PDB file of C-alpha atoms in Angstrom:
ATOM      1  CA  MET L   1      -0.157  -0.003  -0.096  1.00 54.00           C
ATOM      2  CA  TRP L   2       1.340   3.307  -0.798  1.00 62.00           C
ATOM      3  CA  TRP L   3       0.599   6.497   1.048  1.00 60.00           C
ATOM      4  CA  THR L   4      -1.561   9.285  -0.376  1.00 72.00           C
ATOM      5  CA  ALA L   5      -0.166  12.828  -0.224  1.00 66.00           C
ATOM      6  CA  ASP L   6      -2.299  13.666   2.911  1.00 67.00           C
ATOM      7  CA  GLU L   7      -1.230  10.465   4.712  1.00 63.00           C
ATOM      8  CA  TRP L   8       2.493  11.173   3.787  1.00 57.00           C
ATOM      9  CA  SER L   9       2.225  14.780   5.091  1.00 61.00           C
ATOM     10  CA  ALA L  10       0.674  13.551   8.332  1.00 57.00           C
ATOM     11  CA  MET L  11       3.356  10.758   8.873  1.00 58.00           C
ATOM     12  CA  THR L  12       6.083  13.527   8.156  1.00 68.00           C
ATOM     13  CA  ASP L  13       4.649  16.065  10.561  1.00 73.00           C
ATOM     14  CA  ALA L  14       6.848  16.307  13.702  1.00 75.00           C
ATOM     15  CA  ASP L  15       3.724  16.745  15.938  1.00 77.00           C
ATOM     16  CA  SER L  16       2.540  13.119  15.012  1.00 78.00           C
ATOM     17  CA  CYS L  17       5.893  11.512  14.817  1.00 85.00           C
ATOM     18  CA  GLY L  18       6.337   8.346  17.005  1.00 85.00           C
ATOM     19  CA  MET L  19      10.140   8.849  17.098  1.00 90.00           C
ATOM     20  CA  CYS L  20       9.931  12.566  18.086  1.00 90.00           C
ATOM     21  CA  ASN L  21       7.520  11.608  20.994  1.00 89.00           C
ATOM     22  CA  ASP L  22       9.462   8.932  22.709  1.00 91.00           C
ATOM     23  CA  MET L  23      13.228   8.678  21.506  1.00 92.00           C
ATOM     24  CA  HIS L  24      14.327  10.534  24.602  1.00 94.00           C
ATOM     25  CA  LEU L  25      12.739   8.074  27.234  1.00 94.00           C
ATOM     26  CA  GLU L  26      14.698   5.848  29.263  1.00 96.00           C
ATOM     27  CA  GLU L  27      12.541   2.899  27.733  1.00 96.00           C
ATOM     28  CA  ASN L  28       9.790   2.954  25.226  1.00 95.00           C
ATOM     29  CA  GLU L  29       7.722   0.277  23.524  1.00 93.00           C
ATOM     30  CA  HIS L  30      10.494  -0.428  21.021  1.00 94.00           C
ATOM     31  CA  SER L  31      13.850   0.225  22.605  1.00 97.00           C
ATOM     32  CA  VAL L  32      16.050   1.245  25.583  1.00 98.00           C
ATOM     33  CA  LEU L  33      18.210   4.448  25.714  1.00 98.00           C
ATOM     34  CA  ILE L  34      21.912   3.822  25.468  1.00 98.00           C
ATOM     35  CA  GLY L  35      23.202   7.386  24.972  1.00 97.00           C
ATOM     36  CA  SER L  36      22.502  10.991  23.825  1.00 97.00           C
ATOM     37  CA  THR L  37      24.494  13.763  22.178  1.00 96.00           C
ATOM     38  CA  PRO L  38      23.287  17.157  20.870  1.00 97.00           C
ATOM     39  CA  ALA L  39      22.646  15.407  17.333  1.00 97.00           C
ATOM     40  CA  ALA L  40      21.059  12.181  18.292  1.00 98.00           C
ATOM     41  CA  HIS L  41      19.726   9.511  20.640  1.00 98.00           C
ATOM     42  CA  THR L  42      21.101   5.941  20.433  1.00 98.00           C
ATOM     43  CA  ARG L  43      18.958   3.018  21.639  1.00 98.00           C
ATOM     44  CA  ILE L  44      19.199  -0.621  21.582  1.00 98.00           C
ATOM     45  CA  ALA L  45      15.903  -2.332  20.079  1.00 97.00           C
ATOM     46  CA  ARG L  46      13.949  -4.782  22.013  1.00 97.00           C
ATOM     47  CA  ASN L  47      14.071  -7.186  18.985  1.00 96.00           C
ATOM     48  CA  GLN L  48      17.408  -8.712  19.531  1.00 96.00           C
ATOM     49  CA  ALA L  49      17.294 -11.460  16.698  1.00 94.00           C
ATOM     50  CA  HIS L  50      20.614  -9.753  16.034  1.00 95.00           C
ATOM     51  CA  ARG L  51      22.099  -9.160  19.422  1.00 97.00           C
ATOM     52  CA  GLY L  52      23.160  -5.637  19.858  1.00 97.00           C
ATOM     53  CA  TYR L  53      20.889  -4.370  17.085  1.00 97.00           C
ATOM     54  CA  SER L  54      20.454  -0.534  17.738  1.00 98.00           C
ATOM     55  CA  LEU L  55      19.265   2.679  16.300  1.00 97.00           C
ATOM     56  CA  VAL L  56      20.637   6.099  16.125  1.00 98.00           C
ATOM     57  CA  ILE L  57      17.808   8.725  15.793  1.00 97.00           C
ATOM     58  CA  LEU L  58      18.371  12.195  14.987  1.00 97.00           C
ATOM     59  CA  ARG L  59      16.972  14.591  17.447  1.00 96.00           C
ATOM     60  CA  ASP L  60      15.684  17.003  14.909  1.00 95.00           C
ATOM     61  CA  HIS L  61      12.674  15.976  12.896  1.00 94.00           C
ATOM     62  CA  VAL L  62      14.123  15.649   9.426  1.00 94.00           C
ATOM     63  CA  THR L  63      13.166  13.065   6.947  1.00 91.00           C
ATOM     64  CA  ASP L  64      16.105  12.592   4.719  1.00 92.00           C
ATOM     65  CA  LEU L  65      19.946  12.823   4.878  1.00 93.00           C
ATOM     66  CA  ALA L  66      19.851  15.475   1.915  1.00 95.00           C
ATOM     67  CA  ASP L  67      18.104  17.906   4.288  1.00 95.00           C
ATOM     68  CA  LEU L  68      21.006  18.079   6.819  1.00 96.00           C
ATOM     69  CA  SER L  69      23.592  20.684   6.892  1.00 97.00           C
ATOM     70  CA  PRO L  70      27.195  19.593   6.536  1.00 97.00           C
ATOM     71  CA  GLU L  71      27.622  20.116  10.286  1.00 97.00           C
ATOM     72  CA  GLN L  72      24.414  18.037  11.177  1.00 97.00           C
ATOM     73  CA  LEU L  73      25.458  15.321   8.778  1.00 97.00           C
ATOM     74  CA  LEU L  74      28.852  14.986  10.442  1.00 97.00           C
ATOM     75  CA  ALA L  75      27.370  14.887  13.756  1.00 97.00           C
ATOM     76  CA  PHE L  76      24.773  12.299  12.949  1.00 97.00           C
ATOM     77  CA  TRP L  77      27.323   9.994  11.141  1.00 97.00           C
ATOM     78  CA  SER L  78      29.816  10.565  13.970  1.00 96.00           C
ATOM     79  CA  ASP L  79      27.195   9.282  16.457  1.00 97.00           C
ATOM     80  CA  VAL L  80      26.371   6.230  14.141  1.00 98.00           C
ATOM     81  CA  GLN L  81      30.071   5.420  14.077  1.00 97.00           C
ATOM     82  CA  ARG L  82      30.309   5.664  17.909  1.00 97.00           C
ATOM     83  CA  ALA L  83      27.357   3.364  18.137  1.00 98.00           C
ATOM     84  CA  GLY L  84      28.952   0.811  15.730  1.00 98.00           C
ATOM     85  CA  SER L  85      32.242   0.958  17.759  1.00 98.00           C
ATOM     86  CA  ALA L  86      30.305   0.466  21.044  1.00 98.00           C
ATOM     87  CA  ILE L  87      28.282  -2.483  19.670  1.00 98.00           C
ATOM     88  CA  ALA L  88      31.486  -3.993  18.160  1.00 98.00           C
ATOM     89  CA  ALA L  89      33.279  -3.787  21.584  1.00 98.00           C
ATOM     90  CA  THR L  90      30.383  -5.062  23.447  1.00 98.00           C
ATOM     91  CA  PHE L  91      29.004  -7.886  21.297  1.00 98.00           C
ATOM     92  CA  GLU L  92      32.047  -8.725  18.950  1.00 97.00           C
ATOM     93  CA  PRO L  93      29.759  -9.252  15.617  1.00 97.00           C
ATOM     94  CA  ARG L  94      31.527 -10.443  12.529  1.00 96.00           C
ATOM     95  CA  LYS L  95      30.255  -7.381  10.651  1.00 95.00           C
ATOM     96  CA  ILE L  96      27.976  -4.329  11.306  1.00 96.00           C
ATOM     97  CA  ASP L  97      25.377  -3.226   8.616  1.00 95.00           C
ATOM     98  CA  TYR L  98      24.175   0.338   8.519  1.00 96.00           C
ATOM     99  CA  LEU L  99      20.734   0.921   7.116  1.00 95.00           C
ATOM    100  CA  VAL L 100      18.979   4.247   6.560  1.00 95.00           C
ATOM    101  CA  MET L 101      15.555   3.902   5.183  1.00 87.00           C
ATOM    102  CA  GLY L 102      12.469   5.655   6.507  1.00 79.00           C
ATOM    103  CA  HIS L 103       9.732   4.761   4.337  1.00 73.00           C
ATOM    104  CA  ARG L 104       7.578   3.371   7.197  1.00 78.00           C
ATOM    105  CA  MET L 105       8.928   5.848   9.759  1.00 83.00           C
ATOM    106  CA  PRO L 106       9.834   9.085   8.129  1.00 88.00           C
ATOM    107  CA  HIS L 107      12.175  10.480  10.784  1.00 92.00           C
ATOM    108  CA  LEU L 108      16.073  10.098   9.964  1.00 96.00           C
ATOM    109  CA  HIS L 109      17.392   7.167  11.866  1.00 96.00           C
ATOM    110  CA  CYS L 110      20.079   4.553  11.341  1.00 97.00           C
ATOM    111  CA  HIS L 111      19.559   0.834  11.987  1.00 96.00           C
ATOM    112  CA  VAL L 112      23.049  -0.426  13.409  1.00 97.00           C
ATOM    113  CA  PHE L 113      22.630  -4.024  12.692  1.00 95.00           C
ATOM    114  CA  PRO L 114      25.188  -6.478  13.811  1.00 96.00           C
ATOM    115  CA  GLN L 115      25.873  -9.773  11.957  1.00 95.00           C
ATOM    116  CA  HIS L 116      27.165 -12.477  14.129  1.00 94.00           C
ATOM    117  CA  SER L 117      28.880 -15.757  13.056  1.00 92.00           C
ATOM    118  CA  GLU L 118      25.637 -17.668  13.037  1.00 91.00           C
ATOM    119  CA  HIS L 119      24.243 -15.384  10.546  1.00 88.00           C
ATOM    120  CA  ASP L 120      24.273 -16.384   6.857  1.00 89.00           C
ATOM    121  CA  PRO L 121      26.480 -13.687   5.140  1.00 87.00           C
ATOM    122  CA  THR L 122      25.017 -14.608   1.676  1.00 89.00           C
ATOM    123  CA  ARG L 123      21.351 -13.600   3.005  1.00 89.00           C
ATOM    124  CA  ASN L 124      20.105 -10.091   2.608  1.00 85.00           C
ATOM    125  CA  VAL L 125      19.789  -8.129   5.661  1.00 82.00           C
ATOM    126  CA  ASP L 126      16.303  -8.070   7.147  1.00 85.00           C
ATOM    127  CA  ILE L 127      15.432  -5.921  10.237  1.00 83.00           C
ATOM    128  CA  SER L 128      12.263  -7.829  10.809  1.00 84.00           C
ATOM    129  CA  ASP L 129      14.267 -11.019  11.590  1.00 90.00           C
ATOM    130  CA  GLY L 130      12.742 -12.437  14.826  1.00 91.00           C
ATOM    131  CA  PRO L 131      11.136 -11.224  16.864  1.00 92.00           C
ATOM    132  CA  ASP L 132      13.352 -12.170  19.749  1.00 94.00           C
ATOM    133  CA  PHE L 133      12.126 -10.375  22.646  1.00 95.00           C
ATOM    134  CA  ARG L 134      14.233 -11.432  25.422  1.00 91.00           C
ATOM    135  CA  PRO L 135      13.343 -10.950  29.103  1.00 95.00           C
ATOM    136  CA  ILE L 136      13.593  -7.207  29.830  1.00 96.00           C
ATOM    137  CA  GLU L 137      16.253  -7.790  32.454  1.00 97.00           C
ATOM    138  CA  MET L 138      18.414  -9.332  29.809  1.00 97.00           C
ATOM    139  CA  LEU L 139      17.906  -6.404  27.603  1.00 97.00           C
ATOM    140  CA  ARG L 140      18.700  -4.046  30.463  1.00 97.00           C
ATOM    141  CA  ALA L 141      21.772  -5.952  31.135  1.00 98.00           C
ATOM    142  CA  ASP L 142      22.891  -5.565  27.418  1.00 98.00           C
ATOM    143  CA  ALA L 143      21.859  -1.912  27.417  1.00 98.00           C
ATOM    144  CA  ARG L 144      24.082  -1.285  30.620  1.00 98.00           C
ATOM    145  CA  ALA L 145      27.052  -3.062  28.836  1.00 98.00           C
ATOM    146  CA  LEU L 146      26.459  -1.105  25.620  1.00 98.00           C
ATOM    147  CA  ARG L 147      26.153   2.139  27.606  1.00 97.00           C
ATOM    148  CA  ALA L 148      29.587   1.576  29.145  1.00 97.00           C
ATOM    149  CA  ALA L 149      31.220   0.999  25.813  1.00 97.00           C
ATOM    150  CA  TRP L 150      29.289   4.099  24.300  1.00 97.00           C
ATOM    151  CA  GLU L 151      30.883   6.247  27.333  1.00 96.00           C
ATOM    152  CA  ARG L 152      34.368   4.746  26.491  1.00 95.00           C
ATOM    153  CA  PHE L 153      34.241   5.915  23.078  1.00 93.00           C
ATOM    154  CA  GLY L 154      33.619   9.466  24.245  1.00 82.00           C
ATOM    155  CA  THR L 155      32.022  12.401  22.666  1.00 58.00           C
ATOM    156  CA  PRO L 156      32.123  12.633  18.829  1.00 49.00           C
ATOM    157  CA  PRO L 157      33.425  15.628  17.031  1.00 52.00           C
ATOM    158  CA  GLY L 158      30.926  18.207  15.849  1.00 51.00           C
TER     159      GLY L 158
END
């Protein structure tokens, strides 16, 4: 199903954006907060079919990378890199994939998607794998470990 112009306009409005409404919360329906910078919030997803799967969500309500100033772009990608470094240090994946889409949730965010040794490297990345909703205490423990790594990597430039 494709969105009508009115539906798309409503989806891209900051006042009705689900990410704008809860990306800053310690926990929400979809994720747990790892760290925040002036540019973005980094969150570990509740669906851990790929352990360490996280998102970096731009604080400003923007729908496309092309709409960022060079300074905003640098700050956003620095946060994405920091998240990838923290995930690599914490979960030791074989590879990390970075996905920016936004057709279902038109708020600029990057899926930071670890690929572990048990994942088939010839299969296309699918963020809908799972769901693997581990007990909340396990997710919170992973979030604490990831938060510690996030802090070790320090504040990105910008």
